[in-house]
Coordinates of C-alpha atoms in Angstrom, one line a residue:
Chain W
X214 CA -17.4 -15.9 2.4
X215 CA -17.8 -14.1 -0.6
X216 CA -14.7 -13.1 -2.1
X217 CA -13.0 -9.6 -2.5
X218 CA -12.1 -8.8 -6.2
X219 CA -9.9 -6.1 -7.2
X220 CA -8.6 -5.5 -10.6
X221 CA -10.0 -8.7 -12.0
X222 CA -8.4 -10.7 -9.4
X223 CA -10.4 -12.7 -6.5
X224 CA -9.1 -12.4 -2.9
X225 CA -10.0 -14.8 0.3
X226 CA -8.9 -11.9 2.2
X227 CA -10.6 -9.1 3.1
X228 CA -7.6 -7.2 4.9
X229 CA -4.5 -5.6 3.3
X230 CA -1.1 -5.3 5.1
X231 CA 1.4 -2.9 5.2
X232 CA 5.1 -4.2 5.8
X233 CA 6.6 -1.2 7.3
X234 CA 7.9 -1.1 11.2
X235 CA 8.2 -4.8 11.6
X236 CA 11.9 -6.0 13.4
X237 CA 13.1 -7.8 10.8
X238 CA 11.8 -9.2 7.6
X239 CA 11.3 -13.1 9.6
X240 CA 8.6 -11.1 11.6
X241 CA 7.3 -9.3 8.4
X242 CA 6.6 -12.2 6.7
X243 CA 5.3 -14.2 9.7
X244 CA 2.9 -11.4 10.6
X245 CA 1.7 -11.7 6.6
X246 CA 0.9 -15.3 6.8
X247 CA -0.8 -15.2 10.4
X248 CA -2.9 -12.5 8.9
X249 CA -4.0 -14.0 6.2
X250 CA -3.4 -11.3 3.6
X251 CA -3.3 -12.0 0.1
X252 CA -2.2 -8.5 -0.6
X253 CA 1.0 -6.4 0.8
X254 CA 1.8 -2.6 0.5
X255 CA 5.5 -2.0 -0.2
X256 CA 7.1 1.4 0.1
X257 CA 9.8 2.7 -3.1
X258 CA 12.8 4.2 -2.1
X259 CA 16.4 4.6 -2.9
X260 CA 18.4 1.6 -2.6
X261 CA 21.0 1.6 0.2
X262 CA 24.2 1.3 -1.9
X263 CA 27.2 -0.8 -0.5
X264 CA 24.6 -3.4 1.5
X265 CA 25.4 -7.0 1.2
X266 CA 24.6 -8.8 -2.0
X267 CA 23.3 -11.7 -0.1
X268 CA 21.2 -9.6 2.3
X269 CA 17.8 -10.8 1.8
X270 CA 15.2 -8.3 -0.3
X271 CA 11.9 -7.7 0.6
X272 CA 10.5 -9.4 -2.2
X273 CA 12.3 -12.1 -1.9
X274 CA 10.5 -12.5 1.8
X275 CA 7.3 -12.0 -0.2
X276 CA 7.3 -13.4 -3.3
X277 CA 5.5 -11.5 -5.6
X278 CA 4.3 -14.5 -7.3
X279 CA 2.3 -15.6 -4.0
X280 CA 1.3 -12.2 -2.5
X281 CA -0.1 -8.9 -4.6
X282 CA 2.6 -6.4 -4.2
X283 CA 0.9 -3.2 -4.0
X284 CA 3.4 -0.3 -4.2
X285 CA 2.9 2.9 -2.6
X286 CA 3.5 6.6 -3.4
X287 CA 4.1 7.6 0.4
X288 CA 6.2 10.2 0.8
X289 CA 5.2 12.2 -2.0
X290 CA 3.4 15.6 -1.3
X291 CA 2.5 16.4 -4.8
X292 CA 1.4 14.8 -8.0
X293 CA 4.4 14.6 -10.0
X294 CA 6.4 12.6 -7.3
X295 CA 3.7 10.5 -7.1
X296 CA 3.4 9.7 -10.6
X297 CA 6.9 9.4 -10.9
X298 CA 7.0 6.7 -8.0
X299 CA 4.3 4.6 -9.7
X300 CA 6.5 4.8 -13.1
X301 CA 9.0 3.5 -10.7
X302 CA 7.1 0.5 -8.9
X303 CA 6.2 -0.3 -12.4
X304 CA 9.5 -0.7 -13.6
X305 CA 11.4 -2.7 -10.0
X306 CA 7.6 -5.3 -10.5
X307 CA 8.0 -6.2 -14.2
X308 CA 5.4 -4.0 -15.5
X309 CA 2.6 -4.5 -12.9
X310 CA 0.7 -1.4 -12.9
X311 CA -1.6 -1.9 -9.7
X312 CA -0.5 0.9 -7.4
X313 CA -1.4 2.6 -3.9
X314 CA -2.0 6.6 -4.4
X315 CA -1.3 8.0 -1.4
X316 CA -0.1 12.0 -2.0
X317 CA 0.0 13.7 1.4
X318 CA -0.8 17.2 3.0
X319 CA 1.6 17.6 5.8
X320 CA 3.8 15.4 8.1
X321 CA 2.3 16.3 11.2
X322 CA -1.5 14.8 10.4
X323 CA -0.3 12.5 7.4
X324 CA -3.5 14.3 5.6
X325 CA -4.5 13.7 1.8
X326 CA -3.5 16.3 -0.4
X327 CA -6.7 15.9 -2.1
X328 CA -5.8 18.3 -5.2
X329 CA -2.7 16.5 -5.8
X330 CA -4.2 13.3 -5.3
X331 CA -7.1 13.8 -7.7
X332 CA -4.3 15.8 -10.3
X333 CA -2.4 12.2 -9.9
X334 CA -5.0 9.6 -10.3
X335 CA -5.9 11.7 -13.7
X336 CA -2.7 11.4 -15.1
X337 CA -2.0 7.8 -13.9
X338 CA -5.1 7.0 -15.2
X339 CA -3.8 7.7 -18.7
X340 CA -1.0 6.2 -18.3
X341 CA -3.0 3.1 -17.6
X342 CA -2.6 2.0 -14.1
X343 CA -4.9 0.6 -11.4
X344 CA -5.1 2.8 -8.6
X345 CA -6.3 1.9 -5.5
X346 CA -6.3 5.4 -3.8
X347 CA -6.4 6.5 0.1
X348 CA -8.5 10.0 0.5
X349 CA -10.2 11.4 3.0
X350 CA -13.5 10.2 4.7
X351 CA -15.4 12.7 2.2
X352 CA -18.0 11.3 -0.1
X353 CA -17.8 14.0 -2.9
X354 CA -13.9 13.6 -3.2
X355 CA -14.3 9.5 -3.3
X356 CA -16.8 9.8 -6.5
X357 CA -14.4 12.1 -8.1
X358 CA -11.6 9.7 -7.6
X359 CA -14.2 6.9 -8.7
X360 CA -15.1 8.8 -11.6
X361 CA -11.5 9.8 -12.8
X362 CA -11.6 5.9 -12.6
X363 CA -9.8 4.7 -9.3
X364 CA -10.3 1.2 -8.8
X365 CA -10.4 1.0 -5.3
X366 CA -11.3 3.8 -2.8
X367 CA -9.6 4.0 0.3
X368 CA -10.4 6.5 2.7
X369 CA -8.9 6.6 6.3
X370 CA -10.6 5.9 9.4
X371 CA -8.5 8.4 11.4
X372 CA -4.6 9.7 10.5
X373 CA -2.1 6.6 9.7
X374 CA -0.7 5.5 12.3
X375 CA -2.6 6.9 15.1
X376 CA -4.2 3.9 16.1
X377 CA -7.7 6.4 16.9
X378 CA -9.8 4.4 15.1
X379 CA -13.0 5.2 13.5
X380 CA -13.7 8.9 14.0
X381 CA -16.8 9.6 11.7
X382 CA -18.5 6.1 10.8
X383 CA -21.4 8.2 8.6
X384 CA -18.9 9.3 6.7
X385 CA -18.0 5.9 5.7
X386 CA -21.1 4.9 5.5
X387 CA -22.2 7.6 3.2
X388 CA -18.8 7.0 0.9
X389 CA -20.1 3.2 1.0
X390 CA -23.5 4.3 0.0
X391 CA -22.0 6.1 -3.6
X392 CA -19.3 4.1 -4.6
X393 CA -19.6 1.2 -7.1
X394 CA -15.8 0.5 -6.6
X395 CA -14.4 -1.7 -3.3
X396 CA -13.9 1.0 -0.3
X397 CA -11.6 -0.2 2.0
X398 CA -10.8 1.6 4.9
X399 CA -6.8 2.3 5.3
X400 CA -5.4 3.6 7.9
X401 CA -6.1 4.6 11.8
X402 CA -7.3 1.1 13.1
X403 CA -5.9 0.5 16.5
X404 CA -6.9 -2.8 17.2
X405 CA -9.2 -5.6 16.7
X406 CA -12.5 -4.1 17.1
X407 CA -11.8 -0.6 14.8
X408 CA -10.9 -3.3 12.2
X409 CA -14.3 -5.4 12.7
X410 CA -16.2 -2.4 13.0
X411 CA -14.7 -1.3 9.7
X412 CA -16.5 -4.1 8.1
X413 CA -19.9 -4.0 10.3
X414 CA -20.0 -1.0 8.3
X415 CA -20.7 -2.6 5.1
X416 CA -16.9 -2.3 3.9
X417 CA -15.3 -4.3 1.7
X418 CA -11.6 -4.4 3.1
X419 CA -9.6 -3.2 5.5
X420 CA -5.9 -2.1 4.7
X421 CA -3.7 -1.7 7.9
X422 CA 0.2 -1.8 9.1
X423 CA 1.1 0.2 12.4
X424 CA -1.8 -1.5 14.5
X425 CA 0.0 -4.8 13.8
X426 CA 3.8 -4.0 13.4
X427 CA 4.1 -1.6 16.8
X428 CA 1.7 -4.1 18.7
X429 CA 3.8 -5.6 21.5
X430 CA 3.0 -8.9 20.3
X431 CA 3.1 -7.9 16.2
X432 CA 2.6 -12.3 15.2
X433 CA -0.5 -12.6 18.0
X434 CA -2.1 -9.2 16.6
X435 CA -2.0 -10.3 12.9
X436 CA -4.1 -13.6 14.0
X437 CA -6.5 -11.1 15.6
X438 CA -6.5 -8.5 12.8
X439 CA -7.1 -12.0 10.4
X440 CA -10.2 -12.9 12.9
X441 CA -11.8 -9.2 13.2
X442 CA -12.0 -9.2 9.9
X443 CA -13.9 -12.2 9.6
X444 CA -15.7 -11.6 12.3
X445 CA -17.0 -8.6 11.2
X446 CA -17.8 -9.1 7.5
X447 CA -19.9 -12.4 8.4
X448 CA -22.0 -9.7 10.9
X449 CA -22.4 -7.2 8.6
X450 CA -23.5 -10.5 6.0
X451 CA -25.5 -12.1 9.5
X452 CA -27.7 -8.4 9.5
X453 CA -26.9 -6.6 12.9
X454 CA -30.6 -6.8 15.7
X455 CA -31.7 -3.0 15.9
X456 CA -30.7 -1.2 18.6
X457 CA -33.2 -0.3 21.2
X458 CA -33.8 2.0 24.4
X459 CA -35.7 -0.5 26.4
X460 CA -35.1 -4.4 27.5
X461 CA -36.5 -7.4 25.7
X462 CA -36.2 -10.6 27.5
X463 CA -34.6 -13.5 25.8
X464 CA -36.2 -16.5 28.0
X465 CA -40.3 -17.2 27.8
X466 CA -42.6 -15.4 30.2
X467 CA -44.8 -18.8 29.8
X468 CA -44.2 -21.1 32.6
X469 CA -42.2 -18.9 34.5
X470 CA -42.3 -20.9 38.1
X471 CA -41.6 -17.7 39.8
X472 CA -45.3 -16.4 39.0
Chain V
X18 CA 34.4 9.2 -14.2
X19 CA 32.4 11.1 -11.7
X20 CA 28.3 10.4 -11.4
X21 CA 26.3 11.4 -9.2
X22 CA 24.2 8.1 -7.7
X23 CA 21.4 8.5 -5.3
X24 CA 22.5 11.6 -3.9
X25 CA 25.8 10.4 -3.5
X26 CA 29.3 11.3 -5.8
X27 CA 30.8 8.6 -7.2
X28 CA 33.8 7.3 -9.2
X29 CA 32.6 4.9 -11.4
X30 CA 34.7 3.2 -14.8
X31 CA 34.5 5.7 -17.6
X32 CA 32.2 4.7 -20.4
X33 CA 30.1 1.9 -18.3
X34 CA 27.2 0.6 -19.1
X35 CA 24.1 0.4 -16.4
X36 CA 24.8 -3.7 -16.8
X37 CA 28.4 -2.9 -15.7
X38 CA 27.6 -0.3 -13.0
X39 CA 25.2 -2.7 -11.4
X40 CA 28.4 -5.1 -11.3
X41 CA 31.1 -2.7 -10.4
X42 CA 28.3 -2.4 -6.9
X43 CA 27.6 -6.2 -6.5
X44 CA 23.9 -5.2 -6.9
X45 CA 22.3 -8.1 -8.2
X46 CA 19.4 -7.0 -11.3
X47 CA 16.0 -8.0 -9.7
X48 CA 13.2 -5.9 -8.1
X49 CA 15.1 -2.6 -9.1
X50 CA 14.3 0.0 -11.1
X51 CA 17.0 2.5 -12.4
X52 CA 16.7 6.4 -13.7
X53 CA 19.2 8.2 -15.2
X54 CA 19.1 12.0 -15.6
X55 CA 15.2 11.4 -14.4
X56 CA 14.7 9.5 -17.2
X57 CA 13.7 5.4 -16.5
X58 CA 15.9 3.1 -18.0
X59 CA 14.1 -0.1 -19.4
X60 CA 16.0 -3.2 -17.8
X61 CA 16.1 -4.4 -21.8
X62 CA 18.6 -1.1 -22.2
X63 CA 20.9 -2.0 -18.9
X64 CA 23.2 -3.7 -21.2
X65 CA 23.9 -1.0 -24.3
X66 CA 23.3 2.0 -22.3
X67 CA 26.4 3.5 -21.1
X68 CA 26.4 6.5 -18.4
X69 CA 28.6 9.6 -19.0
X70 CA 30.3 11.4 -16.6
X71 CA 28.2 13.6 -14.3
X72 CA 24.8 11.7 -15.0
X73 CA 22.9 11.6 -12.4
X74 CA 22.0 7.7 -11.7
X75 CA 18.9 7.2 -9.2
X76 CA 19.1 3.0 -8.1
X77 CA 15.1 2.5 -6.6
X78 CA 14.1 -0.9 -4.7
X79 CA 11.0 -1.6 -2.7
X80 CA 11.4 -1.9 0.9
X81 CA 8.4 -2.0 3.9
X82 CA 6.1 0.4 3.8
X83 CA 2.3 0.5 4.8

């Protein structure tokens, strides 16, 4: 399978976790290795003062030596406190500069701020980081992202965490179409088949964390996410048969003994 | 002295460095990035630069998140 490369790094994995919502960090990092990623979100936030010393961290769960940690800005509803969260991840990951650019819209729909998210990739783009970048499903906003120089488009398939799905597929598809960056759909998948769809769409990754964490079964999921992702890359690779209104036998009229 | 650290008030040595701080919490120095007065301290500054009373200290760690 041909591999996924993202800032000059090559990936087996088509699919991108999120490590949010899980029980406890034994399940995190159990659901990570059934599903294959290579590459884990991580959220920044103010450390809980007064916990134990010996109570395990995150990255020590998922060392960033073995897995890409890919920080995110979520939480942020404007530029500046997302700029000032990537400073942060860049610091607490020993200079890595690879980031997740999320700035939202409201809490009820989880929406892009696409102003602020285009004011942020600009500045962050000066400051030199990589930015993979979740936006709407809109083609004009991806290319400006691209253009500012995003590495990585990442529009959502339907809100985060709603677990809807795929609501406009053209969209995608046209997003696909214009981009000379990876696009890879975060956010919204539900289950197996929204995540192979995803890539019978001609995407090149799939970034997801509810679907797997809040499934009843999060470890049996992540095998399944790992799988629909596979699945659905080699068909998109394999060429799809067109669809069509009418029938068309599979078996030989010739020698049909029926006749 | 009094400083302000992630949100919170609290009485800290006077004249402590960030090195010391981290210490005087039993927080160990890995995966954490630390602003003082909005400002990012460098971890190569945690040892010589020493918080004054009312700064306000920010302490930052990953944790899950999608």
């Amino acid at each position: 399978m041909p591999k996924l490369t993202i800032n000059d790094k090559s990936y087996n994995s088509r699919l991108i976790v999120g490590t949010g919502k899980y029980k406890d960090l034994t399940e995190t990092k159990q659901a990570i290795l059934n599903s294959g990623a290579e590459m884990v979100t991580v959220a920044i936030r103010r450390m809980n003062i007064g916990q134990d010393k010996n109570l395990p961290n995150l990255l020590d769960y998922l060392d960033p030596k073995i897995f890409t940690i890919l920080p995110n800005t979520a939480g942020c509803y404007n530029a500046k406190d997302a700029v000032r969260t990537c400073q942060l991840a860049a610091e607490i990951l020993e200079g890595e500069k690879l980031v997740k650019l999320e700035v939202l819209g409201d809490d009820k729909t989880l929406y892009p701020n696409v102003t602020e998210t285009l004011k942020a990739a600009e500045q962050l783009v000066k400051d030199d980081f990589k930015i993979m970048v979740y936006t709407t499903d809109d083609h004009i906003v991806a290319k400006e992202l691209e253009n500012i120089g995003c590495i990585s488009i990442m529009p959502l398939a339907s809100p985060i965490g709603s677990g809807l799905g795929i609501q406009n597929e053209y969209n995608l598809l046209t997003i696909k179409e214009n981009s000379t960056v990876p696009i890879i759909v975060d956010a919204g998948v539900g289950t197996a088949s929204d995540a192979s769809k995803v890539m019978e769409l001609g995407c090149d990754g799939v970034l997801m964390n509810t679907a797997i964490a809040c499934a009843k079964d999060p470890l049996l999921m992540a095998t399944a996410m790992k799988k629909a992702v596979e699945s659905g890359y080699d068909a998109y690779r394999a060429g799809r048969i067109p669809k069509k209104f009418h029938a068309s036998a599979s078996s030989p009229k010739e020698g049909n003994v029926c006749d | 002295m009094r400083i302000i650290l992630n949100k919170d008030v609290q009485i800290i040595p006077d004249s402590i460095s960030i090195d010391g701080l981290l210490e005087h919490l039993n927080i160990e120095i890995k995966y954490i990035s630390i602003e003082v007065n909005q400002k990012i301290v460098p971890k190569s500054e945690y040892d010589t630069f020493n918080l004054k009373e009312n700064d306000n200290v920010e302490i930052i760690n990953a944790v899950g998140g999608g």
